[in-house]
Amino acid sequence: MRVLLIEDDTVLGAAVHDQIAADGHSVDWAARLDAAREYLDVAAYDLILLDLMLPDGRGQPFLRALRKRGDVTPVIILTALDQISDRIEGLNAGADDYMVKPFDLSELSARVGAVARRYSGNPNPLVTLGDLEIDLAARSVQRSGRPVPLTAREWVLFEAFVQRPGQLLSKAQLEERLYSFDTEIESNTIEVHVSRLRKKLGRERIETVRGMGYRLGAS
């Protein structure tokens, strides 16, 4: 996934950034709401992690404005505001989840995955595709009962296909899943990762639509 982190605390922001990146997602980090708006103007995100107390404003009005203009990007609030009234206000503003600081980074990873599954239309973390058994929560794959080791980036690409079975995904869409703005993209990176996935999961598993992109095969 491509994630937008909106957090002004440099220590916490770095920890969250590194955790989400280690899970294989691309992360853009904005320390102010105006910077976040600039990111949203030029990129599509799969998830937003939103602090509520930013140097240039509060997160709730920012979130309400997103929802008012029809932006349905999932949002998880990360905040030190722990009163029930704060939680209610955040959820009523359009948040999908609410985490109070300090929180466990592993729990954050789990909640990110849960929200992503809900928005993909399949909250069940267990998926079967032919001889593949996939656990989206555990980020694991078995082929004919045997574990298939995937790197973080291979998993992110494969998860994109699993969440959109039969749907054509362009090279640009897949690159957005892997890279943030500050990352240099090599021209053949997607081809390399797709080739490795085919070797591990079966060559027929991912189809190439020449000049358009890739999709999960009917098998």
Short mmCIF file of C-alpha atoms in Angstrom, two decimals:
data_model
loop_
_atom_site.label_atom_id
_atom_site.label_comp_id
_atom_site.label_asym_id
_atom_site.label_seq_id
_atom_site.Cartn_x
_atom_site.Cartn_y
_atom_site.Cartn_z
CA MET A 1 0.00 0.00 0.00
CA ARG A 2 0.93 3.64 -0.30
CA VAL A 3 0.50 5.36 3.07
CA LEU A 4 0.41 9.03 4.00
CA LEU A 5 1.68 9.67 7.54
CA ILE A 6 0.68 13.05 9.03
CA GLU A 7 2.66 13.50 12.27
CA ASP A 8 4.78 16.36 13.61
CA ASP A 9 6.58 14.43 16.37
CA THR A 10 9.90 13.52 14.76
CA VAL A 11 10.72 10.61 17.08
CA LEU A 12 7.29 8.96 16.85
CA GLY A 13 6.99 9.81 13.16
CA ALA A 14 10.31 8.13 12.40
CA ALA A 15 9.30 5.02 14.37
CA VAL A 16 5.94 4.75 12.61
CA HIS A 17 7.51 5.44 9.22
CA ASP A 18 10.11 2.71 9.72
CA GLN A 19 7.53 0.20 10.98
CA ILE A 20 5.16 0.71 8.04
CA ALA A 21 8.06 0.70 5.57
CA ALA A 22 9.41 -2.52 7.11
CA ASP A 23 6.00 -4.07 6.43
CA GLY A 24 6.69 -3.39 2.77
CA HIS A 25 4.50 -0.33 2.25
CA SER A 26 5.61 2.97 0.72
CA VAL A 27 5.27 5.93 3.09
CA ASP A 28 5.14 9.69 2.51
CA TRP A 29 5.53 11.70 5.72
CA ALA A 30 4.05 15.17 6.24
CA ALA A 31 4.67 17.12 9.45
CA ARG A 32 2.02 19.75 8.68
CA LEU A 33 -1.49 19.72 7.27
CA ASP A 34 -0.57 22.03 4.39
CA ALA A 35 2.14 19.57 3.32
CA ALA A 36 -0.36 16.71 3.59
CA ARG A 37 -2.77 18.56 1.29
CA GLU A 38 0.00 18.97 -1.27
CA TYR A 39 0.72 15.24 -1.18
CA LEU A 40 -2.97 14.43 -1.59
CA ASP A 41 -3.22 16.74 -4.59
CA VAL A 42 -0.64 14.75 -6.57
CA ALA A 43 -0.87 11.14 -5.30
CA ALA A 44 -3.49 8.52 -4.49
CA TYR A 45 -3.15 6.82 -1.11
CA ASP A 46 -4.47 3.54 0.24
CA LEU A 47 -4.34 4.73 3.86
CA ILE A 48 -3.80 7.90 5.92
CA LEU A 49 -2.31 7.87 9.45
CA LEU A 50 -3.45 11.14 11.03
CA ASP A 51 -2.31 12.95 14.17
CA LEU A 52 -4.92 15.34 15.57
CA MET A 53 -2.69 18.11 16.93
CA LEU A 54 -0.57 19.56 14.12
CA PRO A 55 1.38 22.86 14.11
CA ASP A 56 -0.99 24.41 11.55
CA GLY A 57 -4.31 23.02 12.75
CA ARG A 58 -6.34 20.12 14.12
CA GLY A 59 -6.88 16.83 12.38
CA GLN A 60 -10.66 16.60 12.79
CA PRO A 61 -11.54 19.53 10.46
CA PHE A 62 -8.95 18.24 7.98
CA LEU A 63 -10.62 14.82 8.01
CA ARG A 64 -14.13 16.28 7.72
CA ALA A 65 -12.99 18.27 4.68
CA LEU A 66 -11.65 15.08 3.07
CA ARG A 67 -14.93 13.27 3.59
CA LYS A 68 -17.00 16.26 2.45
CA ARG A 69 -15.25 16.28 -0.93
CA GLY A 70 -15.88 12.56 -1.34
CA ASP A 71 -12.45 11.21 -0.41
CA VAL A 72 -13.01 7.73 1.05
CA THR A 73 -9.36 6.90 1.77
CA PRO A 74 -9.18 4.88 5.02
CA VAL A 75 -7.94 6.95 7.98
CA ILE A 76 -6.47 5.76 11.27
CA ILE A 77 -6.11 8.49 13.89
CA LEU A 78 -2.93 8.41 16.01
CA THR A 79 -3.21 10.81 18.95
CA ALA A 80 -2.52 11.48 22.61
CA LEU A 81 -6.14 12.63 23.08
CA ASP A 82 -7.61 9.76 25.08
CA GLN A 83 -11.00 10.99 26.28
CA ILE A 84 -14.12 9.16 25.10
CA SER A 85 -15.40 12.46 23.69
CA ASP A 86 -12.21 12.75 21.60
CA ARG A 87 -12.66 9.23 20.25
CA ILE A 88 -16.30 9.90 19.38
CA GLU A 89 -15.40 13.15 17.63
CA GLY A 90 -12.65 11.49 15.61
CA LEU A 91 -14.81 8.56 14.52
CA ASN A 92 -17.74 10.85 13.72
CA ALA A 93 -15.42 12.98 11.60
CA GLY A 94 -14.87 9.94 9.37
CA ALA A 95 -11.99 7.95 10.89
CA ASP A 96 -11.92 4.18 10.47
CA ASP A 97 -9.88 3.50 13.60
CA TYR A 98 -8.47 5.41 16.57
CA MET A 99 -5.21 4.65 18.41
CA VAL A 100 -4.07 6.45 21.55
CA LYS A 101 -0.36 7.24 22.04
CA PRO A 102 1.77 5.56 23.17
CA PHE A 103 0.84 2.46 21.20
CA ASP A 104 2.58 -0.76 20.19
CA LEU A 105 3.97 -0.62 16.67
CA SER A 106 3.06 -4.25 16.03
CA GLU A 107 -0.55 -3.46 16.91
CA LEU A 108 -0.43 -0.55 14.48
CA SER A 109 0.71 -2.93 11.73
CA ALA A 110 -2.18 -5.27 12.54
CA ARG A 111 -4.72 -2.46 12.46
CA VAL A 112 -3.34 -1.15 9.17
CA GLY A 113 -3.83 -4.61 7.68
CA ALA A 114 -7.33 -4.96 9.09
CA VAL A 115 -8.48 -1.61 7.70
CA ALA A 116 -6.94 -2.42 4.31
CA ARG A 117 -8.80 -5.74 4.17
CA ARG A 118 -12.12 -4.10 4.98
CA TYR A 119 -11.69 -1.60 2.18
CA SER A 120 -10.65 -4.31 -0.27
CA GLY A 121 -14.11 -5.82 0.20
CA ASN A 122 -12.91 -8.96 1.97
CA PRO A 123 -12.35 -8.65 5.73
CA ASN A 124 -11.51 -12.37 5.92
CA PRO A 125 -7.70 -12.66 6.13
CA LEU A 126 -7.74 -16.22 4.76
CA VAL A 127 -7.87 -16.56 0.96
CA THR A 128 -7.57 -19.66 -1.21
CA LEU A 129 -6.49 -19.38 -4.86
CA GLY A 130 -6.09 -22.77 -6.49
CA ASP A 131 -3.20 -24.47 -4.70
CA LEU A 132 -2.32 -21.29 -2.79
CA GLU A 133 -3.42 -20.67 0.80
CA ILE A 134 -2.92 -17.03 1.76
CA ASP A 135 -3.11 -15.47 5.23
CA LEU A 136 -3.29 -11.71 4.72
CA ALA A 137 -3.02 -11.03 8.46
CA ALA A 138 0.08 -13.17 8.93
CA ARG A 139 1.45 -12.09 5.52
CA SER A 140 2.14 -15.70 4.60
CA VAL A 141 1.58 -17.96 1.59
CA GLN A 142 1.54 -21.72 1.26
CA ARG A 143 1.62 -23.57 -2.07
CA SER A 144 0.33 -27.13 -1.94
CA GLY A 145 0.82 -27.02 1.82
CA ARG A 146 4.40 -25.77 1.69
CA PRO A 147 5.41 -22.26 2.88
CA VAL A 148 6.49 -19.86 0.15
CA PRO A 149 8.96 -17.23 1.44
CA LEU A 150 8.31 -13.78 -0.02
CA THR A 151 10.33 -10.61 0.51
CA ALA A 152 8.50 -7.53 1.84
CA ARG A 153 8.18 -6.00 -1.63
CA GLU A 154 7.15 -9.27 -3.26
CA TRP A 155 4.43 -9.58 -0.62
CA VAL A 156 3.15 -6.04 -1.22
CA LEU A 157 2.82 -6.69 -4.96
CA PHE A 158 1.18 -10.08 -4.46
CA GLU A 159 -1.23 -8.61 -1.90
CA ALA A 160 -2.25 -5.98 -4.46
CA PHE A 161 -3.19 -8.73 -6.91
CA VAL A 162 -4.99 -10.81 -4.26
CA GLN A 163 -7.09 -7.84 -3.17
CA ARG A 164 -8.11 -7.20 -6.79
CA PRO A 165 -8.57 -10.64 -8.37
CA GLY A 166 -8.90 -10.44 -12.13
CA GLN A 167 -8.41 -6.67 -12.15
CA LEU A 168 -5.75 -5.20 -14.42
CA LEU A 169 -3.07 -3.29 -12.53
CA SER A 170 -0.77 -0.98 -14.47
CA LYS A 171 2.95 -0.72 -13.86
CA ALA A 172 2.38 2.80 -12.47
CA GLN A 173 -0.21 1.52 -9.96
CA LEU A 174 2.18 -1.16 -8.76
CA GLU A 175 5.05 1.32 -8.48
CA GLU A 176 2.86 3.54 -6.28
CA ARG A 177 2.43 0.60 -3.94
CA LEU A 178 6.18 0.17 -3.58
CA TYR A 179 7.68 3.65 -3.59
CA SER A 180 7.32 6.99 -1.84
CA PHE A 181 8.20 10.36 -3.36
CA ASP A 182 11.78 10.31 -2.05
CA THR A 183 12.61 6.92 -3.56
CA GLU A 184 14.30 6.49 -6.91
CA ILE A 185 12.50 3.96 -9.10
CA GLU A 186 14.47 1.71 -11.43
CA SER A 187 12.76 1.17 -14.77
CA ASN A 188 12.56 -2.63 -14.56
CA THR A 189 11.80 -3.09 -10.85
CA ILE A 190 8.20 -4.25 -11.33
CA GLU A 191 9.19 -6.71 -14.04
CA VAL A 192 11.87 -8.18 -11.76
CA HIS A 193 9.49 -8.64 -8.82
CA VAL A 194 6.75 -10.12 -11.01
CA SER A 195 9.27 -12.57 -12.47
CA ARG A 196 10.30 -13.66 -8.97
CA LEU A 197 6.67 -14.10 -7.92
CA ARG A 198 6.03 -16.30 -10.94
CA LYS A 199 8.99 -18.50 -10.08
CA LYS A 200 7.73 -18.96 -6.53
CA LEU A 201 3.97 -19.18 -7.15
CA GLY A 202 3.69 -20.53 -10.69
CA ARG A 203 4.25 -18.83 -14.03
CA GLU A 204 0.55 -18.89 -14.90
CA ARG A 205 -0.37 -17.13 -11.67
CA ILE A 206 0.24 -13.58 -12.92
CA GLU A 207 -0.77 -12.68 -16.47
CA THR A 208 0.86 -9.96 -18.55
CA VAL A 209 -1.43 -7.76 -20.65
CA ARG A 210 1.03 -6.33 -23.13
CA GLY A 211 1.36 -2.57 -22.92
CA MET A 212 -1.21 -2.32 -20.11
CA GLY A 213 -0.05 -4.16 -17.02
CA TYR A 214 -0.63 -7.35 -15.01
CA ARG A 215 -3.45 -9.24 -13.36
CA LEU A 216 -3.94 -12.31 -11.22
CA GLY A 217 -4.54 -15.32 -13.47
CA ALA A 218 -7.80 -17.23 -13.54
CA SER A 219 -6.09 -20.27 -11.97
#
